[in-house]
Coordinates of C-alpha atoms in Angstrom, one line a residue:
X1 CA 2.3 -11.1 -9.6
X2 CA 1.4 -7.5 -9.6
X3 CA -1.6 -6.3 -7.5
X4 CA -3.6 -3.1 -7.2
X5 CA -1.6 -1.5 -10.1
X6 CA -2.8 0.9 -12.8
X7 CA -0.9 1.1 -16.1
X8 CA 2.2 -1.0 -15.1
X9 CA 4.6 -1.9 -17.9
X10 CA 7.2 -4.7 -17.6
X11 CA 6.8 -4.8 -13.8
X12 CA 7.1 -7.7 -11.3
X13 CA 5.9 -8.1 -7.7
X14 CA 4.3 -4.6 -7.4
X15 CA 1.7 -3.8 -4.8
X16 CA -0.2 -0.6 -5.2
X17 CA 1.4 1.2 -8.1
X18 CA 0.4 3.5 -10.9
X19 CA 2.2 4.4 -14.1
X20 CA 5.3 2.2 -13.3
X21 CA 7.7 0.8 -15.8
X22 CA 10.5 -1.7 -15.3
X23 CA 10.0 -1.9 -11.5
X24 CA 10.4 -4.9 -9.3
X25 CA 9.6 -5.7 -5.6
X26 CA 8.1 -2.3 -4.8
X27 CA 5.0 -1.0 -3.1
X28 CA 3.1 2.3 -3.1
X29 CA 5.1 3.4 -6.2
X30 CA 3.9 6.0 -8.6
X31 CA 5.1 7.5 -11.9
X32 CA 8.5 5.7 -11.6
X33 CA 10.8 3.6 -13.7
X34 CA 13.7 1.2 -13.0
X35 CA 13.0 1.0 -9.3
X36 CA 13.8 -1.9 -7.0
X37 CA 12.7 -2.5 -3.4
X38 CA 11.1 0.9 -3.0
X39 CA 8.2 1.9 -0.8
X40 CA 6.2 5.1 -1.0
X41 CA 8.2 6.7 -3.9
X42 CA 6.9 9.0 -6.6
X43 CA 8.5 10.2 -9.9
X44 CA 11.7 8.4 -9.3
X45 CA 14.1 6.8 -11.8
X46 CA 16.8 4.1 -11.2
X47 CA 16.2 4.1 -7.4
X48 CA 17.0 1.2 -5.2
X49 CA 16.2 0.3 -1.5
X50 CA 14.5 3.6 -0.8
X51 CA 11.4 4.9 0.9
X52 CA 9.2 8.1 1.2
X53 CA 11.1 9.9 -1.6
X54 CA 10.1 11.9 -4.6
X55 CA 11.8 13.2 -7.7
X56 CA 15.0 11.2 -7.1
X57 CA 17.2 9.2 -9.5
X58 CA 20.3 7.0 -9.7
X59 CA 20.5 6.5 -6.0
X60 CA 20.6 3.8 -3.2
X61 CA 19.1 3.8 0.3
X62 CA 17.2 7.1 0.5
X63 CA 14.6 8.0 3.1
X64 CA 12.4 11.0 2.8
X65 CA 14.5 12.7 0.2
X66 CA 13.4 15.2 -2.5
X67 CA 15.0 15.9 -5.9
X68 CA 18.2 14.0 -5.2
X69 CA 20.5 12.3 -7.7
X70 CA 23.5 10.0 -7.2
X71 CA 23.1 9.8 -3.5
X72 CA 23.5 6.9 -1.1
X73 CA 22.5 6.5 2.6
X74 CA 20.8 9.8 2.8
X75 CA 17.8 10.9 4.9
X76 CA 15.7 14.1 4.7
X77 CA 18.0 15.4 2.0
X78 CA 16.7 18.0 -0.5
X79 CA 18.4 18.8 -3.8
X80 CA 21.3 16.6 -3.0
X81 CA 23.9 15.3 -5.6
X82 CA 26.9 13.0 -5.0
X83 CA 26.1 12.7 -1.3
X84 CA 26.8 9.8 1.1
X85 CA 25.3 9.9 4.6
X86 CA 24.1 13.5 3.7
X87 CA 27.7 14.6 3.1
X88 CA 28.6 16.1 -0.3
X89 CA 31.5 14.6 -2.4
X90 CA 33.0 15.3 -5.7
X91 CA 31.7 13.1 -8.5
X92 CA 34.9 11.1 -8.6
X93 CA 35.0 10.6 -4.8
X94 CA 31.3 9.6 -4.8
X95 CA 31.7 6.8 -7.2
X96 CA 34.9 5.6 -5.6
X97 CA 33.2 5.3 -2.2
X98 CA 30.1 3.8 -3.7
X99 CA 32.1 1.0 -5.1
X100 CA 33.4 0.2 -1.7
X101 CA 29.9 -0.7 -0.4
X102 CA 29.6 -3.5 -3.0
X103 CA 26.0 -2.9 -3.6
X104 CA 26.0 -5.3 -6.5
X105 CA 26.6 -8.2 -4.1
X106 CA 24.1 -9.9 -1.8
X107 CA 26.3 -9.6 1.3
X108 CA 27.1 -6.0 0.5
X109 CA 23.4 -5.2 0.3
X110 CA 22.6 -7.1 3.5
X111 CA 25.2 -5.1 5.4
X112 CA 24.0 -1.9 3.8
X113 CA 20.3 -2.5 4.9
X114 CA 21.4 -2.9 8.5
X115 CA 23.5 0.2 8.4
X116 CA 20.8 2.3 6.7
X117 CA 18.2 1.2 9.3
X118 CA 20.4 2.5 12.1
X119 CA 21.2 5.7 10.2
X120 CA 17.6 6.5 9.4
X121 CA 16.7 6.4 13.1
X122 CA 19.2 9.2 13.8
X123 CA 17.1 11.7 11.8
X124 CA 13.7 13.3 12.6
X125 CA 10.6 11.9 11.0
X126 CA 7.6 14.2 10.4
X127 CA 4.7 13.2 12.5
X128 CA 2.4 13.1 9.5
X129 CA 3.8 12.2 6.1
X130 CA 2.0 14.8 4.0
X131 CA 2.5 17.1 1.0
X132 CA 0.5 20.2 0.3
X133 CA -2.1 19.2 2.8
X134 CA -3.8 21.0 5.7
X135 CA -6.0 19.9 8.6
X136 CA -5.3 16.2 8.2
X137 CA -4.9 13.4 10.7
X138 CA -3.6 9.9 9.8
X139 CA -0.7 9.5 7.4
X140 CA 0.5 9.7 3.8
X141 CA -1.5 12.7 2.3
X142 CA -1.0 14.7 -0.8
X143 CA -3.1 17.7 -1.7
X144 CA -5.7 17.0 1.0
X145 CA -7.8 19.3 3.1
X146 CA -10.0 18.5 6.1
X147 CA -9.4 14.8 6.2
X148 CA -9.6 12.9 9.5
X149 CA -8.1 9.6 10.6
X150 CA -7.3 8.5 7.0
X151 CA -4.4 7.0 5.2
X152 CA -2.9 7.0 1.7
X153 CA -5.1 9.8 0.4
X154 CA -4.5 12.0 -2.6
X155 CA -6.6 15.0 -3.7
X156 CA -9.3 14.7 -1.0
X157 CA -11.5 17.4 0.4
X158 CA -13.6 16.8 3.5
X159 CA -13.2 13.1 4.3
X160 CA -13.2 10.9 7.3
X161 CA -12.0 7.3 7.9
X162 CA -10.6 6.8 4.3
X163 CA -7.9 4.4 3.2
X164 CA -6.2 4.4 -0.3
X165 CA -8.6 6.9 -1.8
X166 CA -7.7 9.5 -4.4
X167 CA -9.8 12.3 -6.0
X168 CA -12.8 12.4 -3.7
X169 CA -15.0 14.9 -1.8
X170 CA -17.3 14.7 1.1
X171 CA -16.7 11.0 1.8
X172 CA -16.7 8.8 4.9
X173 CA -15.8 5.1 5.7
X174 CA -14.5 4.6 2.2
X175 CA -11.8 2.0 1.2
X176 CA -10.0 2.2 -2.1
X177 CA -10.3 4.1 -5.3
X178 CA -12.1 7.4 -5.9
X179 CA -11.2 9.2 -9.1
X180 CA -14.0 11.9 -9.1
X181 CA -16.0 10.4 -6.3
X182 CA -18.5 12.5 -4.3
X183 CA -20.7 11.8 -1.2
X184 CA -19.6 8.2 -0.7
X185 CA -20.4 6.4 2.5
X186 CA -19.5 2.9 3.6
X187 CA -18.1 1.8 0.2
X188 CA -15.4 -0.5 -1.0
X189 CA -13.3 -0.5 -4.2
X190 CA -15.6 1.9 -6.0
X191 CA -14.7 4.9 -8.2
X192 CA -14.6 6.7 -11.5
X193 CA -17.2 9.5 -11.7
X194 CA -19.4 8.1 -8.9
X195 CA -21.7 9.9 -6.5
X196 CA -24.0 9.1 -3.6
X197 CA -23.1 5.4 -3.1
X198 CA -24.1 3.9 0.2
X199 CA -23.0 0.5 1.5
X200 CA -21.7 -0.6 -1.9
X201 CA -18.9 -2.7 -3.3
X202 CA -17.2 -2.5 -6.7
X203 CA -19.4 0.0 -8.3
X204 CA -17.8 2.3 -10.8
X205 CA -18.0 4.1 -14.2
X206 CA -20.6 6.7 -13.4
X207 CA -22.6 4.8 -10.8
X208 CA -24.8 7.1 -8.7
X209 CA -27.5 6.9 -6.1
X210 CA -27.0 3.2 -5.1
X211 CA -27.8 1.4 -1.9
X212 CA -26.4 -2.0 -1.0
X213 CA -25.2 -2.8 -4.5
X214 CA -22.3 -5.1 -5.6
X215 CA -20.5 -4.9 -8.9
X216 CA -22.9 -2.5 -10.7
X217 CA -20.9 -0.4 -13.1
X218 CA -22.8 2.6 -14.5
X219 CA -25.9 1.8 -12.5
X220 CA -28.2 4.6 -11.2
X221 CA -30.9 4.6 -8.6
X222 CA -30.7 0.9 -7.6
X223 CA -31.1 -0.9 -4.3
X224 CA -29.8 -4.4 -3.5
X225 CA -28.6 -5.2 -7.0
X226 CA -25.7 -7.5 -8.0
X227 CA -23.9 -7.5 -11.3
X228 CA -26.3 -5.1 -12.9
X229 CA -24.5 -3.0 -15.6
X230 CA -26.0 0.4 -16.3
X231 CA -29.2 -0.6 -14.6
X232 CA -31.7 2.0 -13.4
X233 CA -34.6 2.1 -10.9
X234 CA -34.0 -1.5 -10.0
X235 CA -34.4 -3.5 -6.7
X236 CA -32.9 -6.9 -6.4
X237 CA -32.1 -6.7 -10.1
X238 CA -35.8 -6.2 -11.0
X239 CA -36.7 -3.1 -13.0
X240 CA -39.4 -0.7 -11.8
X241 CA -40.8 2.6 -12.9
X242 CA -39.3 5.6 -11.2
X243 CA -42.4 6.1 -9.1
X244 CA -42.6 2.4 -8.1
X245 CA -38.9 2.4 -7.3
X246 CA -39.0 5.4 -5.0
X247 CA -42.1 4.1 -3.0
X248 CA -40.7 0.6 -2.7
X249 CA -37.2 1.8 -1.7
X250 CA -38.7 3.8 1.2
X251 CA -40.7 0.7 2.4
X252 CA -37.6 -1.4 2.4
X253 CA -35.6 1.1 4.3
X254 CA -38.4 1.4 6.9
X255 CA -38.5 -2.3 7.3
X256 CA -34.7 -2.6 7.6
X257 CA -34.7 0.0 10.4
X258 CA -37.4 -2.0 12.2
X259 CA -36.5 -5.6 11.5
X260 CA -32.7 -6.0 11.5
X261 CA -30.7 -8.9 10.0
X262 CA -29.2 -11.0 12.8
X263 CA -26.0 -12.9 12.2
X264 CA -25.0 -16.2 13.9
X265 CA -23.4 -14.3 16.8
X266 CA -26.6 -12.5 17.5
X267 CA -25.3 -9.1 16.2
X268 CA -28.1 -7.0 14.7
X269 CA -27.6 -5.1 11.4
X270 CA -30.1 -2.3 10.7
X271 CA -30.3 -0.1 7.7
X272 CA -27.2 2.0 7.6
X273 CA -24.7 -0.8 8.3
X274 CA -22.4 -2.3 5.7
X275 CA -22.8 -6.0 4.7
X276 CA -22.0 -8.4 7.6
X277 CA -18.5 -9.9 7.3
X278 CA -20.0 -13.4 7.2
X279 CA -20.8 -12.6 3.5
X280 CA -17.2 -12.1 2.6
X281 CA -15.6 -14.4 0.0
X282 CA -12.4 -14.4 2.0
X283 CA -11.2 -15.6 5.3
X284 CA -9.8 -13.0 7.7
X285 CA -6.2 -14.2 7.3
X286 CA -6.5 -13.9 3.5
X287 CA -7.2 -10.2 3.6
X288 CA -5.1 -7.1 4.2
X289 CA -7.0 -6.5 7.3
X290 CA -5.0 -9.2 9.1
X291 CA -1.8 -7.4 8.3
X292 CA -2.9 -4.0 9.6
X293 CA -5.0 -5.4 12.5
X294 CA -3.5 -8.9 13.2
X295 CA -5.6 -11.5 15.0
X296 CA -4.7 -15.0 16.0
X297 CA -6.8 -17.8 14.6
X298 CA -8.6 -18.1 17.9
X299 CA -9.4 -14.4 18.1
X300 CA -10.7 -14.3 14.5
X301 CA -13.0 -17.3 15.0
X302 CA -14.3 -15.9 18.3
X303 CA -15.3 -12.7 16.4
X304 CA -17.2 -14.8 13.8
X305 CA -14.6 -14.4 11.1
X306 CA -13.6 -17.3 8.8
X307 CA -10.1 -18.6 8.9
X308 CA -8.4 -20.7 6.2
X309 CA -5.2 -22.5 6.8
X310 CA -2.6 -22.2 4.0
X311 CA -1.9 -25.4 2.2
X312 CA 1.8 -25.4 1.3
X313 CA 2.8 -27.3 -1.8
X314 CA 5.6 -29.9 -1.6
X315 CA 8.2 -28.5 -4.1
X316 CA 11.1 -30.5 -5.3
X317 CA 13.9 -28.2 -4.3
X318 CA 16.9 -28.1 -6.8
X319 CA 18.8 -25.2 -5.3
X320 CA 19.4 -23.9 -1.7
X321 CA 19.4 -20.1 -1.1
X322 CA 22.9 -20.3 0.4
X323 CA 24.2 -21.8 -2.8
X324 CA 23.1 -18.8 -5.0
X325 CA 25.9 -16.7 -6.4
X326 CA 26.8 -13.4 -4.7
X327 CA 26.5 -11.3 -7.8
X328 CA 24.4 -11.5 -11.0
X329 CA 27.4 -11.7 -13.2
X330 CA 28.0 -15.2 -11.8
X331 CA 24.5 -16.3 -12.9
X332 CA 23.8 -18.0 -16.2
X333 CA 20.5 -18.9 -17.8
X334 CA 20.3 -22.3 -16.1
X335 CA 19.0 -20.5 -13.1
X336 CA 15.6 -20.4 -14.9
X337 CA 15.3 -24.1 -14.5
X338 CA 15.9 -24.1 -10.7
X339 CA 13.4 -24.4 -7.9
X340 CA 15.0 -22.3 -5.2
X341 CA 14.2 -22.9 -1.6
X342 CA 12.9 -19.8 0.3
X343 CA 15.5 -18.6 2.9
X344 CA 12.6 -18.2 5.3
X345 CA 10.7 -21.3 4.4
X346 CA 9.6 -21.8 8.1
X347 CA 7.9 -18.5 8.1
X348 CA 4.1 -19.0 7.9
X349 CA 3.9 -16.4 5.1
X350 CA 6.4 -18.2 2.9
X351 CA 5.2 -20.3 0.0
X352 CA 8.3 -22.5 0.5
X353 CA 10.1 -22.0 -2.8
X354 CA 10.3 -19.8 -5.9
X355 CA 11.7 -19.6 -9.4
X356 CA 13.3 -16.9 -11.4
X357 CA 11.5 -15.8 -14.5
X358 CA 13.2 -14.7 -17.7
X359 CA 12.1 -11.0 -17.5
X360 CA 13.1 -11.0 -13.8
X361 CA 16.6 -12.2 -14.7
X362 CA 16.9 -9.6 -17.4
X363 CA 16.0 -6.9 -14.8
X364 CA 18.6 -8.1 -12.3
X365 CA 21.2 -8.1 -15.0
X366 CA 20.3 -4.7 -16.3
X367 CA 20.3 -3.2 -12.7
X368 CA 23.4 -5.3 -11.6
X369 CA 21.5 -6.7 -8.6
X370 CA 22.0 -10.1 -7.0
X371 CA 19.2 -12.7 -7.0
X372 CA 16.8 -12.6 -4.0
X373 CA 17.0 -15.4 -1.4
X374 CA 13.4 -15.3 -0.2
X375 CA 10.2 -16.0 -2.0
X376 CA 8.0 -13.2 -3.4
X377 CA 5.5 -13.4 -0.6
X378 CA 8.2 -12.9 2.1
X379 CA 9.6 -10.0 0.1
X380 CA 6.2 -8.4 -0.1
X381 CA 5.7 -8.6 3.7
X382 CA 9.1 -7.2 4.3
X383 CA 8.1 -4.2 2.3
X384 CA 4.8 -3.9 4.2
X385 CA 6.8 -4.0 7.5
X386 CA 8.6 -0.8 6.3
X387 CA 5.3 1.0 6.7
X388 CA 3.9 1.5 10.3
X389 CA 0.6 0.0 11.2
X390 CA -2.5 2.1 10.9
X391 CA -2.8 3.0 14.5
X392 CA -2.5 6.6 15.7
X393 CA -0.8 7.4 19.0
X394 CA 0.1 10.5 20.9
X395 CA 3.7 11.6 21.0
X396 CA 5.7 14.8 21.4
X397 CA 7.8 16.8 19.0
X398 CA 11.4 16.4 20.0
X399 CA 12.1 20.0 19.0
X400 CA 9.3 22.1 20.5
X401 CA 7.6 19.6 22.7
X402 CA 4.0 20.0 21.4
X403 CA 1.8 17.0 21.3
X404 CA 1.3 15.3 17.9
X405 CA -0.7 12.4 16.6
X406 CA 1.3 9.9 14.6
X407 CA 1.5 6.3 13.4
X408 CA 5.2 6.2 14.1
X409 CA 6.2 4.2 17.2
X410 CA 9.3 5.0 19.3
X411 CA 11.0 1.9 17.9
X412 CA 10.4 2.9 14.3
X413 CA 11.1 6.6 14.6
X414 CA 12.8 7.7 17.9
X415 CA 12.8 11.3 16.8
X416 CA 9.4 12.8 15.9
X417 CA 9.0 16.4 14.7
X418 CA 5.8 18.4 14.2
X419 CA 5.2 19.9 10.7
X420 CA 6.6 23.3 11.6
X421 CA 9.8 22.1 13.2
X422 CA 10.4 19.6 10.4
X423 CA 10.0 22.2 7.7
X424 CA 12.4 24.6 9.5
X425 CA 15.1 21.9 9.8
X426 CA 14.9 20.1 6.5
X427 CA 13.9 22.9 4.1

């Protein structure tokens, strides 16, 4: 159950990760090992219940920390060691206090989560989460320049309306991937040495000069092709000479501009528009779009989207969540045979029940962590909730008063700082 991950090793329940090892229940995690319940962390080791942190190790409950080790309940801390609530302790004092929190017990962790959420809101949050970036708007940038209204971008130059793209230049309306991508427009899940893709989906491995293509790795100069590997000068999967292709392509574009496709709602799609959503293989509520831009069933159907009701299986429950032991030391291997009821079984996102796998049990024992009480799906959405929705709003820096654009609401981050004020205070 790992999704959108590159090069994971011995990982469970990861969403959007790269080069991760021995990590469980984490999202947006990169170059990290032995991490649990972490979101937006990079180059971390043995980190638990943390977010927006980099180069940290052997710590619990960090938010927006850099280069910290053996720290707990810390926010905006840089180069910290043996710190609790941003206060420095001796090594002996630190471990003595850490033991008092009982972070190896389910109740201790539950209480710690509540305390940390309150603590985090007492500290300023930078309006835009960015590292080594300039002239950007949106959130979560690293090494970006001139990128507008985009999110989760790394190594981007000159981009607009991007989401989860890395290693790209001169791109617009582009969702996911990159890795040496140039001049991409209205494309989805495409990357790896690609250039000049327009209105394409899942085209990679050197694909160039494609229009309206789907799953065409290594293809060049193609129009309206599907599943064509390393094809060239093809239209609707039919091969043409270069001269024939160029003439016919222009004729098709001219006709698409004059005679649009009209969907069942009467909406017209001319050349220059992405494929209509009616051709999607998925219902709206099955996609990540419904998380970032939630719609009710009625709203989705009124817009012409499909909606598919979840069919919950009837599991034969053998163990209630409240009957699970407080610590992992109280758990024996018989837990592998149990069907555990999800603590949030009435939540529409719950699958109702879950089991513990052997490698999962090994991880909890190694990390001295209690068993979860909710199913993997609920745990995933809890992590997603730690990230603000992709909607920019105007706020004001609490320090200098200038207007800033941010995804952070008043509820999520009561104190917002502009880049300059944040740098002055934290660094």
